[in-house]
PDB file of C-alpha atoms and ligand atoms in Angstrom:
ATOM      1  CA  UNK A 408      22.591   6.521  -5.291  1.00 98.00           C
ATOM      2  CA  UNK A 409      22.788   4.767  -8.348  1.00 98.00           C
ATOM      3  CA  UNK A 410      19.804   4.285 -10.603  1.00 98.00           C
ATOM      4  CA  UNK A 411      19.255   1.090 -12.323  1.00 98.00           C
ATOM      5  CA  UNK A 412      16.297  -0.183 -15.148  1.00 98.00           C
ATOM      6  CA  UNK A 413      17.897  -3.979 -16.138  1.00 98.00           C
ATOM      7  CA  UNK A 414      16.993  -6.326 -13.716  1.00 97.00           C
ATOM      8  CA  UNK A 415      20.767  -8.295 -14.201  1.00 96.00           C
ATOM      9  CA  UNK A 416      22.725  -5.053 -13.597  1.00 97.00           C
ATOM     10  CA  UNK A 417      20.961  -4.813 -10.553  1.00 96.00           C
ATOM     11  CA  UNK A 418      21.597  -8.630  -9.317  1.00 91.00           C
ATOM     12  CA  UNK A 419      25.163  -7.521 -10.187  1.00 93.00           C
ATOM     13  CA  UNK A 420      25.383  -4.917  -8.023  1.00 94.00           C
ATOM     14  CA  UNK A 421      23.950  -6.073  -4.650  1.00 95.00           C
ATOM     15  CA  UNK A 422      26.800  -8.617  -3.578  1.00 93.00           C
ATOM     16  CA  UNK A 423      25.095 -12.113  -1.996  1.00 92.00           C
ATOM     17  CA  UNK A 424      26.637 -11.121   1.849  1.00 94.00           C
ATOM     18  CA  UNK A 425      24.809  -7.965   1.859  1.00 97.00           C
ATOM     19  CA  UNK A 426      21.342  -7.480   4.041  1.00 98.00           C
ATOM     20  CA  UNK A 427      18.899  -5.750   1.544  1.00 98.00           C
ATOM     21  CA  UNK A 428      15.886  -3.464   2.709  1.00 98.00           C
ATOM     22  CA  UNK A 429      13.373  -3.202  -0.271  1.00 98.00           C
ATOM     23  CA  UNK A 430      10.935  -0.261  -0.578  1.00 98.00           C
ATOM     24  CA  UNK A 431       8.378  -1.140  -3.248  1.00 98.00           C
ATOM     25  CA  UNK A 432       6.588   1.992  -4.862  1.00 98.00           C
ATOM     26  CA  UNK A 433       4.793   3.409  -7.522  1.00 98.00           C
ATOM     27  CA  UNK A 434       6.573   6.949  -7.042  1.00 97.00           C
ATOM     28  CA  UNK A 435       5.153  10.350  -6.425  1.00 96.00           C
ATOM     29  CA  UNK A 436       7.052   9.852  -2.745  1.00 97.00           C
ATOM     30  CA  UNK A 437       5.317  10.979   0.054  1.00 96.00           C
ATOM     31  CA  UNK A 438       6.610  11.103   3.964  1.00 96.00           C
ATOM     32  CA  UNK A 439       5.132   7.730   3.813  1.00 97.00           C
ATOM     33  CA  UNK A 440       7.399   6.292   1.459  1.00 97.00           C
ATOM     34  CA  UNK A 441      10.144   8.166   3.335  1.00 98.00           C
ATOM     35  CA  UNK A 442       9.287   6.477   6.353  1.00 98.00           C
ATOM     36  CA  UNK A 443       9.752   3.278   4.603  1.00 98.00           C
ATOM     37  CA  UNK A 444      13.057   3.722   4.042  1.00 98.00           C
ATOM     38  CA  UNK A 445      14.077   4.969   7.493  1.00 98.00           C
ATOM     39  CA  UNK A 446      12.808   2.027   8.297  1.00 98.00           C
ATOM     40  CA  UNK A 447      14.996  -0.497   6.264  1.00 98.00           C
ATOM     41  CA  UNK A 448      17.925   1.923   6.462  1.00 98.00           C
ATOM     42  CA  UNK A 449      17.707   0.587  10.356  1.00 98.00           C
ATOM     43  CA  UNK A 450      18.057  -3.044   9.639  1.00 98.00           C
ATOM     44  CA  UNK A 451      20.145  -3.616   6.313  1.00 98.00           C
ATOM     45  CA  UNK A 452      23.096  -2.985   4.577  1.00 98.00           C
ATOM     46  CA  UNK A 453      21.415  -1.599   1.816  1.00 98.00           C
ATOM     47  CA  UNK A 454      17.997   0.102   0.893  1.00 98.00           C
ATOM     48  CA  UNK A 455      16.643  -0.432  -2.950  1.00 98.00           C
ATOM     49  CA  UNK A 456      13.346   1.093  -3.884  1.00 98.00           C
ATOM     50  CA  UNK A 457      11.815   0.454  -6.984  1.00 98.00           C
ATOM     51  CA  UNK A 458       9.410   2.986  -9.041  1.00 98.00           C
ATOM     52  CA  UNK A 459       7.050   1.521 -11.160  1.00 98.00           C
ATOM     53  CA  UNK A 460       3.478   2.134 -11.712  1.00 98.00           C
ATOM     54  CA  UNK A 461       2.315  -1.549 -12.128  1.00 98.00           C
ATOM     55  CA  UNK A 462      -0.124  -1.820 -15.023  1.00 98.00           C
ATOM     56  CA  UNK A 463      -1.632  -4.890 -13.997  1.00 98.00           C
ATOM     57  CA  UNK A 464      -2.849  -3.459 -10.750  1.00 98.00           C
ATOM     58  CA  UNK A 465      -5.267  -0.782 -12.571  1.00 97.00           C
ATOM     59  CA  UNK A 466      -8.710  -1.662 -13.499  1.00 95.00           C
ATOM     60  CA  UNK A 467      -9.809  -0.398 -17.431  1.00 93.00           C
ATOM     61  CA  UNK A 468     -11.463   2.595 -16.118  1.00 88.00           C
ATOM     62  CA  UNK A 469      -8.610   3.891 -13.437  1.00 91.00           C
ATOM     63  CA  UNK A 470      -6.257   6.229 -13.165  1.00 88.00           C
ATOM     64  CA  UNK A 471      -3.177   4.870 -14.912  1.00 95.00           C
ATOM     65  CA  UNK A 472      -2.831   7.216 -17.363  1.00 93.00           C
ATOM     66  CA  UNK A 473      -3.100   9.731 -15.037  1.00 92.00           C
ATOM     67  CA  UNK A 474      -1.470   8.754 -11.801  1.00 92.00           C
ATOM     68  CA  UNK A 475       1.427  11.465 -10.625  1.00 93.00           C
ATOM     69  CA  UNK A 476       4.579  11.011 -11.966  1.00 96.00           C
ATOM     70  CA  UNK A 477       7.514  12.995 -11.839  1.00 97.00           C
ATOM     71  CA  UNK A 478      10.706  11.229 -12.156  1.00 98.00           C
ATOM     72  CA  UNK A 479      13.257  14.268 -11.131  1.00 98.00           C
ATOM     73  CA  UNK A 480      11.377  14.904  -8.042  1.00 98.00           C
ATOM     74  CA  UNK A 481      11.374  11.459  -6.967  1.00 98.00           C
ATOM     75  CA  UNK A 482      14.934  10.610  -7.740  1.00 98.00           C
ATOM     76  CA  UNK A 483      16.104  13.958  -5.456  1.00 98.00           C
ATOM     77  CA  UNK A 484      13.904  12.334  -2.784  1.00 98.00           C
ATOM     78  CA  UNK A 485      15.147   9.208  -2.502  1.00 98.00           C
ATOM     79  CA  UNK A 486      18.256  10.357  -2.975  1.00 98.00           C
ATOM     80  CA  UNK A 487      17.908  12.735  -0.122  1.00 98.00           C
ATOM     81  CA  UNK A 488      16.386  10.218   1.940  1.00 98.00           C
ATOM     82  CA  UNK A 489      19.668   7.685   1.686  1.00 98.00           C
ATOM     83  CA  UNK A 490      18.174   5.145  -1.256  1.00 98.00           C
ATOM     84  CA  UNK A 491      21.625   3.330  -2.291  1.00 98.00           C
ATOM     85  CA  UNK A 492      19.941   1.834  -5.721  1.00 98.00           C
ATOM     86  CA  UNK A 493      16.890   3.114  -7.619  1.00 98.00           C
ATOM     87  CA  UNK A 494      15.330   0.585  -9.465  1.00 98.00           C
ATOM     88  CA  UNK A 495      13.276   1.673 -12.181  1.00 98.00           C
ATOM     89  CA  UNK A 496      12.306  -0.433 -15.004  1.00 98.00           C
ATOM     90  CA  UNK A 497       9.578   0.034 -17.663  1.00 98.00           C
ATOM     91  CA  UNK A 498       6.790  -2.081 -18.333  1.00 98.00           C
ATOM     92  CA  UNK A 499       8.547  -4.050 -21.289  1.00 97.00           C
ATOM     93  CA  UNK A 500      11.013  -5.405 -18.732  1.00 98.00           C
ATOM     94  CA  UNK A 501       8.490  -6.101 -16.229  1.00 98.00           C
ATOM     95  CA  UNK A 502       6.239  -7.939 -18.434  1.00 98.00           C
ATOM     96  CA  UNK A 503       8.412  -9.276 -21.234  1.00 97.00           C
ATOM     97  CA  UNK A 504       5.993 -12.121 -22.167  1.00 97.00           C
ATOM     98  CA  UNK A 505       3.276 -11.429 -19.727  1.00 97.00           C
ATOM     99  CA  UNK A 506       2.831 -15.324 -19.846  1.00 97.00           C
ATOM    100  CA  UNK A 507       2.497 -15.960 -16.176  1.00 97.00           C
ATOM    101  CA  UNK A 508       0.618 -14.184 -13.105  1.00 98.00           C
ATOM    102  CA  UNK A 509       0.041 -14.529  -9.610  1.00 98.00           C
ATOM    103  CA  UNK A 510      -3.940 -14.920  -8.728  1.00 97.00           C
ATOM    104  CA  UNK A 511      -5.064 -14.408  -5.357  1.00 97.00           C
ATOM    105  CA  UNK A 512      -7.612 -17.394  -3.927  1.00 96.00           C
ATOM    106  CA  UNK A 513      -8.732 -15.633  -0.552  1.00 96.00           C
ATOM    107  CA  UNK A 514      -8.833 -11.776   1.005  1.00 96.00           C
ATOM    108  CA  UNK A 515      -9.180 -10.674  -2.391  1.00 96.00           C
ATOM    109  CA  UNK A 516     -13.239 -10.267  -3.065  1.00 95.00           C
ATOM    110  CA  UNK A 517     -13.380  -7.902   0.251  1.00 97.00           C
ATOM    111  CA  UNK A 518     -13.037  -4.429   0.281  1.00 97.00           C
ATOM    112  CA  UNK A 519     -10.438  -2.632  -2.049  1.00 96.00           C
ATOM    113  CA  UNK A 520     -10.586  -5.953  -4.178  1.00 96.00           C
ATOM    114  CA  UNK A 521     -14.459  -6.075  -4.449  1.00 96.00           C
ATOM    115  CA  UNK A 522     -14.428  -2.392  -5.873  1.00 91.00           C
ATOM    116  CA  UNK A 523     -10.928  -2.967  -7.979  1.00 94.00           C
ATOM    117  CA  UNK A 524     -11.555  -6.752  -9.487  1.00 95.00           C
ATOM    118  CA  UNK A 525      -8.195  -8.027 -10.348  1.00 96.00           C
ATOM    119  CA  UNK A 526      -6.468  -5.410  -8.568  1.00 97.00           C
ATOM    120  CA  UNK A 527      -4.727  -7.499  -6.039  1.00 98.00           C
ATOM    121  CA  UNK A 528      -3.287 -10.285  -8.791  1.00 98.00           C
ATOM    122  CA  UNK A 529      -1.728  -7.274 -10.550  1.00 98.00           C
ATOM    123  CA  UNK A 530      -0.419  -6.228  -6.883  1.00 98.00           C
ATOM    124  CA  UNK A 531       0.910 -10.086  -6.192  1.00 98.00           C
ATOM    125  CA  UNK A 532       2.051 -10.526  -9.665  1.00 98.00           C
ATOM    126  CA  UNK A 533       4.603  -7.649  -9.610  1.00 98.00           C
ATOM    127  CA  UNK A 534       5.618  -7.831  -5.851  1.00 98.00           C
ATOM    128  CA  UNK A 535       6.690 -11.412  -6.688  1.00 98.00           C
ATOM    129  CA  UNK A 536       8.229 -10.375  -9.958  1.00 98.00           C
ATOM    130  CA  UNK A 537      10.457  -7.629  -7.790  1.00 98.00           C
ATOM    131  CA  UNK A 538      11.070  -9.872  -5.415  1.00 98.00           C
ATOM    132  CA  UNK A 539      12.607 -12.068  -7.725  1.00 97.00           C
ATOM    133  CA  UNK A 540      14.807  -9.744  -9.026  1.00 97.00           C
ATOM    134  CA  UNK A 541      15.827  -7.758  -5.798  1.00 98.00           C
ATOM    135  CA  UNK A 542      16.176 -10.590  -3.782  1.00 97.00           C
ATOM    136  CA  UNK A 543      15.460  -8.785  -0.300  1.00 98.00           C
ATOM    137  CA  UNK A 544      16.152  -9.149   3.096  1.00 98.00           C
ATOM    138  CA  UNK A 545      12.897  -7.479   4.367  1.00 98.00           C
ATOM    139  CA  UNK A 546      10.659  -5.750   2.582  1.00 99.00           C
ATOM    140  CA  UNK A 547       8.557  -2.944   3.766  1.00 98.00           C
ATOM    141  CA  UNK A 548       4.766  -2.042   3.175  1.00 98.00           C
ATOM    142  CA  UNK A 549       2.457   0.626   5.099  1.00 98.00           C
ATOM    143  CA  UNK A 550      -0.526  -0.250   7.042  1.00 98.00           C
ATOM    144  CA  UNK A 551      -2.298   2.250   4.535  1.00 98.00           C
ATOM    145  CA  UNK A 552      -3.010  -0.447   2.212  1.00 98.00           C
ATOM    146  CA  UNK A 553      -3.462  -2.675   5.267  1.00 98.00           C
ATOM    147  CA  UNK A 554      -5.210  -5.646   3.003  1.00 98.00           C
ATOM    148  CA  UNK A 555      -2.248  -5.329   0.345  1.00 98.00           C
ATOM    149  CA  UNK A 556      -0.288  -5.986   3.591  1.00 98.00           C
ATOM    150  CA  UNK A 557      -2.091  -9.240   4.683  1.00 98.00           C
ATOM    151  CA  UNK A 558      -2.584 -10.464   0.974  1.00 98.00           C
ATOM    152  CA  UNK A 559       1.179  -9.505   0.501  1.00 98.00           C
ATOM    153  CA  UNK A 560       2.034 -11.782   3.602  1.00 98.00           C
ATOM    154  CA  UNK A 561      -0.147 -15.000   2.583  1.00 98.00           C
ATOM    155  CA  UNK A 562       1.442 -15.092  -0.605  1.00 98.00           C
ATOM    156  CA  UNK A 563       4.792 -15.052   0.994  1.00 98.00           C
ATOM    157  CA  UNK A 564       3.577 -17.736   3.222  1.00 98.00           C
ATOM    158  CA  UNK A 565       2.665 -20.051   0.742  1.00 98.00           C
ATOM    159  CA  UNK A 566       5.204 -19.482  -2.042  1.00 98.00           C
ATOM    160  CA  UNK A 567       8.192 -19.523   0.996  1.00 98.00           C
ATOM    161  CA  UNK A 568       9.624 -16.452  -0.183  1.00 98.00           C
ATOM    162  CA  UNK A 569      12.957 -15.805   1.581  1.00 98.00           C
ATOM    163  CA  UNK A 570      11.698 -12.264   2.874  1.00 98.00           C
ATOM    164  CA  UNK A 571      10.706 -10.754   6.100  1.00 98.00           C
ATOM    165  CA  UNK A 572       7.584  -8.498   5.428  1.00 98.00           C
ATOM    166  CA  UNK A 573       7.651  -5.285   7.778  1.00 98.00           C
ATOM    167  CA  UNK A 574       4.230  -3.699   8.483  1.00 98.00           C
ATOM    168  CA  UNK A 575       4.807  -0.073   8.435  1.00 98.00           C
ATOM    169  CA  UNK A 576       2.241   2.945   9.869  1.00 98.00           C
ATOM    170  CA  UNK A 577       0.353   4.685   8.260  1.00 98.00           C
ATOM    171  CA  UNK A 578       2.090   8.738   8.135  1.00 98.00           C
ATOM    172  CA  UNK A 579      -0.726  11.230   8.710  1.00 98.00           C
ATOM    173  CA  UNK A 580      -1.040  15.247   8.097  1.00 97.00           C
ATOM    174  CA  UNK A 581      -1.457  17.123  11.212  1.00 97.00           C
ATOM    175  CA  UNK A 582      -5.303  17.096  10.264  1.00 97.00           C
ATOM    176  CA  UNK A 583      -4.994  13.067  10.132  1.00 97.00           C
ATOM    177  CA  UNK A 584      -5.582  12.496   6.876  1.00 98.00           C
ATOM    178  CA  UNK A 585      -3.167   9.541   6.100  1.00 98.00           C
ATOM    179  CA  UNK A 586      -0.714  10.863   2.899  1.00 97.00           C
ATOM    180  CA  UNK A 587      -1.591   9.472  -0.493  1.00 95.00           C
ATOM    181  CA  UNK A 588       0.140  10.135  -3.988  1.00 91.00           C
ATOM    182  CA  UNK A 589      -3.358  10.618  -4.694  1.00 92.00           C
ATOM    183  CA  UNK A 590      -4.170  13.541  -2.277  1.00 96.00           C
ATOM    184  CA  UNK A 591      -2.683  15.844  -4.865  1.00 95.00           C
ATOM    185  CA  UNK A 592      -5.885  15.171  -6.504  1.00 95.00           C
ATOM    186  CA  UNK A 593      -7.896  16.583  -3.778  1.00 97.00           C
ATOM    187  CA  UNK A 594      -8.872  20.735  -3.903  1.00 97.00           C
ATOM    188  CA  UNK A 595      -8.367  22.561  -0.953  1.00 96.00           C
ATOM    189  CA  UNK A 596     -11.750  21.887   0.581  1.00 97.00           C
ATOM    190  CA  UNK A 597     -12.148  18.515   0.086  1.00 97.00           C
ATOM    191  CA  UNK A 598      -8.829  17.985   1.914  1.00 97.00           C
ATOM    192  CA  UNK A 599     -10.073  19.395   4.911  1.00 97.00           C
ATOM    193  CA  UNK A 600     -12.956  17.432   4.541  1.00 97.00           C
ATOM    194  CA  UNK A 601     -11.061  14.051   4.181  1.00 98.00           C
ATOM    195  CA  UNK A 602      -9.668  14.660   7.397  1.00 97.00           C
ATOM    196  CA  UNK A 603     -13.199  13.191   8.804  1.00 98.00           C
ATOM    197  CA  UNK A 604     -12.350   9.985   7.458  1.00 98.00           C
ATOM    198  CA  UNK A 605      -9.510   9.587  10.182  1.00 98.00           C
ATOM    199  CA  UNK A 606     -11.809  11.049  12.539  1.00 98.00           C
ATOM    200  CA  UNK A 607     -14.285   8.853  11.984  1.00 98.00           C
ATOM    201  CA  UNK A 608     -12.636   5.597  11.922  1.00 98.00           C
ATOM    202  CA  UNK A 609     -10.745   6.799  15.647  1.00 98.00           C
ATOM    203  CA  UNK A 610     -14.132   7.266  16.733  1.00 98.00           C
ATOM    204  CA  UNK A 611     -15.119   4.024  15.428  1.00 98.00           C
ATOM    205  CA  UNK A 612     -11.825   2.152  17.361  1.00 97.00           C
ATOM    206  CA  UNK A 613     -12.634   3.953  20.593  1.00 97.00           C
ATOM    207  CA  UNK A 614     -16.080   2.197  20.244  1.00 97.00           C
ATOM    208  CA  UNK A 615     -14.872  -0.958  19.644  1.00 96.00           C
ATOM    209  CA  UNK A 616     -12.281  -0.326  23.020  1.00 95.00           C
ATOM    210  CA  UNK A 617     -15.308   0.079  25.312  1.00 96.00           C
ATOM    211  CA  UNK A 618     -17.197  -2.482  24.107  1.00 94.00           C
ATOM    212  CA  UNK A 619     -19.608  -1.301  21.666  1.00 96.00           C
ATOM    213  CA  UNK A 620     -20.869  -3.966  19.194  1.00 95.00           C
ATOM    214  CA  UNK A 621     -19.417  -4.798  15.664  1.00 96.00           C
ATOM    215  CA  UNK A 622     -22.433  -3.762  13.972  1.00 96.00           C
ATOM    216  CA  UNK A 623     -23.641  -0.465  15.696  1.00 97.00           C
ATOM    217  CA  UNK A 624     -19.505   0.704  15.465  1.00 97.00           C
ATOM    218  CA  UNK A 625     -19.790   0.672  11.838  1.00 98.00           C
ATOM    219  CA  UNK A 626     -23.531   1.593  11.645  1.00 98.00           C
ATOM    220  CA  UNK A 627     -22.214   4.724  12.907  1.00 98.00           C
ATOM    221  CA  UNK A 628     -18.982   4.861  11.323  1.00 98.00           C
ATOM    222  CA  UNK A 629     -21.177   4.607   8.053  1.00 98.00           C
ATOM    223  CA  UNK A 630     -23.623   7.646   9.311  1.00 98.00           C
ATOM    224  CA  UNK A 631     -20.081   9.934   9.945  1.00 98.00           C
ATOM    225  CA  UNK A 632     -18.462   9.083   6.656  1.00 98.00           C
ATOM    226  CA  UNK A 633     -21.561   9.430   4.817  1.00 98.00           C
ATOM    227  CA  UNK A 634     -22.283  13.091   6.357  1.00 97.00           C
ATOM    228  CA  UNK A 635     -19.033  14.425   4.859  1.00 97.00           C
ATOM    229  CA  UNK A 636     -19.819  16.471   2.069  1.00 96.00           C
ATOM    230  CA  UNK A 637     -19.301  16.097  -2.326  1.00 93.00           C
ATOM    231  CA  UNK A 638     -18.205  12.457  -1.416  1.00 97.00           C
ATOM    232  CA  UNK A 639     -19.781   9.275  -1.425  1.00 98.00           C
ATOM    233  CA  UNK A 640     -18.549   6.140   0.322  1.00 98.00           C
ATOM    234  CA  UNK A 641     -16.877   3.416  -1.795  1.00 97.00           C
ATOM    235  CA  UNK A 642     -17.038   0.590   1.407  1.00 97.00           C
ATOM    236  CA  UNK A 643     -17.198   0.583   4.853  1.00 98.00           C
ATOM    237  CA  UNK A 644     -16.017  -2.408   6.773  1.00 98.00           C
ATOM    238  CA  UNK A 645     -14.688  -4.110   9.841  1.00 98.00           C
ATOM    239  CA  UNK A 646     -13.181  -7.320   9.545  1.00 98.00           C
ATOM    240  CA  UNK A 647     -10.831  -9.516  11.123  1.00 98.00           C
ATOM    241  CA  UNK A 648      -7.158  -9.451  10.317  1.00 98.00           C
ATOM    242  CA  UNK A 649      -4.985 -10.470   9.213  1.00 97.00           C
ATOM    243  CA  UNK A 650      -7.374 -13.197   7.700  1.00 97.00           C
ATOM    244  CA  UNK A 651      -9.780 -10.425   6.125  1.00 97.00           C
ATOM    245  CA  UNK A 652     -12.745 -12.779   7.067  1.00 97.00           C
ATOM    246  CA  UNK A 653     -15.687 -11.686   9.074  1.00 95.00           C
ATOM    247  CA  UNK A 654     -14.961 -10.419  12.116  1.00 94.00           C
ATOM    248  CA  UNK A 655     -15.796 -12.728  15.485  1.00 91.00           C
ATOM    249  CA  UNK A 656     -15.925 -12.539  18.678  1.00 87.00           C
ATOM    250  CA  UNK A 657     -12.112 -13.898  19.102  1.00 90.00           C
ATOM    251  CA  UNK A 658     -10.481 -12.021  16.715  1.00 92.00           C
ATOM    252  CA  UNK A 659      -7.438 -10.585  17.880  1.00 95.00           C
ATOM    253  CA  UNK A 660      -7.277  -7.759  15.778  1.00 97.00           C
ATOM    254  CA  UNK A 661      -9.979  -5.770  13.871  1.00 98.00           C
ATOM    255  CA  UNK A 662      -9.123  -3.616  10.863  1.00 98.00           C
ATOM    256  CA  UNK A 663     -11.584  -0.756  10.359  1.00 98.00           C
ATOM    257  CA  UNK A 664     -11.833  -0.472   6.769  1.00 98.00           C
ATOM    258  CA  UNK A 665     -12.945   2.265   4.884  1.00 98.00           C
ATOM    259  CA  UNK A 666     -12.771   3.816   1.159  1.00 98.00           C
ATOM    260  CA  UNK A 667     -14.029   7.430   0.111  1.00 98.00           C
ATOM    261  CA  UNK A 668     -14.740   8.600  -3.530  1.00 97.00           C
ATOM    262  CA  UNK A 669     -13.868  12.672  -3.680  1.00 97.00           C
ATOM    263  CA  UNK A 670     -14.466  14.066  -7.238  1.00 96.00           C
ATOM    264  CA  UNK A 671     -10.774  13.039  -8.531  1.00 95.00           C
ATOM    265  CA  UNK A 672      -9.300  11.112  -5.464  1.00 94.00           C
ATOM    266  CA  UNK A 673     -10.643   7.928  -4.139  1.00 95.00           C
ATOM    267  CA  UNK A 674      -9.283   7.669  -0.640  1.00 97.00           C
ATOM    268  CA  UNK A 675      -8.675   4.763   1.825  1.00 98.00           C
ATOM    269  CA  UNK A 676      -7.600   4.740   5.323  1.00 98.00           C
ATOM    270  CA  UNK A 677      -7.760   2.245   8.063  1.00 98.00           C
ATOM    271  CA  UNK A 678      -7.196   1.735  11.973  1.00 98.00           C
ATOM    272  CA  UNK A 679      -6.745  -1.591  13.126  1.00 98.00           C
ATOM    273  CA  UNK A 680      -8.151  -2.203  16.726  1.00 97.00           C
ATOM    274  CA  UNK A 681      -6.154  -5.175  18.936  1.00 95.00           C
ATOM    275  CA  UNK A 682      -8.247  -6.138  21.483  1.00 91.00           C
ATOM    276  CA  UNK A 683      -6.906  -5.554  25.375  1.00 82.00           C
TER     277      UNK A 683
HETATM  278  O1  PAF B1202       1.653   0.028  -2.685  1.00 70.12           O
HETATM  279  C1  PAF B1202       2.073   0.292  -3.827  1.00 70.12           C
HETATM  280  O2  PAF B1202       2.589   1.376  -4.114  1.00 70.12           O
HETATM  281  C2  PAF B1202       1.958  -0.778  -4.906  1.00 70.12           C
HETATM  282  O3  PAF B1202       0.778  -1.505  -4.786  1.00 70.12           O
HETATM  283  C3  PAF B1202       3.178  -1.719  -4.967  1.00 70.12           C
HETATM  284  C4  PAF B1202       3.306  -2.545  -3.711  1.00 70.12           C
HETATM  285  C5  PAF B1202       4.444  -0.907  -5.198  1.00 70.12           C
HETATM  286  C6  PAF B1202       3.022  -2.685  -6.148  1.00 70.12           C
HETATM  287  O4  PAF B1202       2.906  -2.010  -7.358  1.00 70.12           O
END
């Protein structure tokens, strides 16, 4: 595996023939970003994952400063898991002028992005910046971050970006809760206690599946989430996707939506119901 920061050495060493799967991260790897990268090790030539922990996408009163980070650990990982290149640039080479970024019209006000303002143009802005210099084949997200996802796919969509995006799913403990660089955050209780949210939001899908209403599903998925103790819900919300709008009668597919605040960990996790 071979570790690059300089965006030209790494145009240099993927010749223009070769298929390239691109894992995006922000490092800390989970088994979710390992399942990424099984993924594109399927269907390319090559896998390139980048580790950078986007500024832009942080809010002033987030946890940038103190997001997980540990370099050696991460490298060993990826190695392990069959990354050919490691990209991993710092900020200055990401944002050399800072002169231009990418601002989302739609999708963005709902959910994550009414709690995280500005979150998703941060997001945009460096997925098209890595784009640009890796210059995938596909590129692979998980359904964790299901509206990063959609928002992820509309901008390729109307930009034309030469990629294919891959949805991923989400990789869960045994106890369901979905894996998180931020679950380190969590103490040992509160873990077992975030394993409601999955609970809750199955429950929530199975109601959809026999026909319950829209409105009672997440009246109730609101009453479970709000009964799990030292946490307080950030959103609940059911809406259709990948369009992020309300959801209608039609929609094809429903993502159940929702966001927990623990003391040092604010959690999300999603299902996404397809009707029939
Ligand atoms: O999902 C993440 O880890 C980040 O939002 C991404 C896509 C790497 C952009 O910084």
């Amino acid at each position: 595996m071979r570790i690059v920061t300089d965006p030209l050495a790494l145009r240099d060493a993927i010749s223009p023939e070769t298929t390239v799967g691109f894992v995006p991260t922000m490092g800390y790897l989970h088994e979710g970003h390992l399942s990424l990268v099984e993924a594109a090790k399927q269907e390319n030539d090559l896998v390139v994952m980048s580790i950078f922990v986007n500024p832009t996408q942080f809010g002033p009163n987030e946890d940038l400063d103190r997001y997980p980070r540990d370099f050696d650990r991460d490298e060993a990982l990826a190695r392990e898991a069959g990354v050919d290149i490691l990209f991993y640039p710092d900020t200055t080479t990401m944002y050399p002028l800072d002169m231009a970024r990418v601002t989302v019209r739609t999708g963005a006000d709902v959910l994550c992005g009414a709690s995280r303002p500005g979150h998703f143009d941060g997001v945009l802005t460096v997925v098209s910046k890595l784009f640009n210099i890796v210059r995938p084949t596909r590129a692979y997200f998980g359904l964790k971050d299901a509206q990063q996802v959609a928002l992820i796919e509309g901008y390729v969509h109307d930009y034309f970006v030469p990629v294919e995006i891959r949805r991923c799913p989400i990789i869960r403990e045994a106890s369901g809760l979905a894996k998180s660089s931020r679950n380190v955050y969590l103490s040992e209780s509160e873990r077992i206690e975030a394993a409601e949210i999955n609970k809750a939001l199955t429950e929530a899908e199975t109601g959809l599946q026999t026909g319950v209403a829209v409105t009672a599903v997440k009246a109730r998925l609101i009453e479970r989430l709000d009964a799990i103790p030292n946490s307080t819900i950030d959103y609940v919300e059911i809406v259709d996707y990948p369009t992020l709008t309300e959801a209608h009668d039609t929609s094809q597919e429903l993502l159940i939506a929702a966001a927990v605040q623990f003391e040092r960990a604010r959690l999300i996790d999603n299902v996404i119901w397809k009707r029939g």
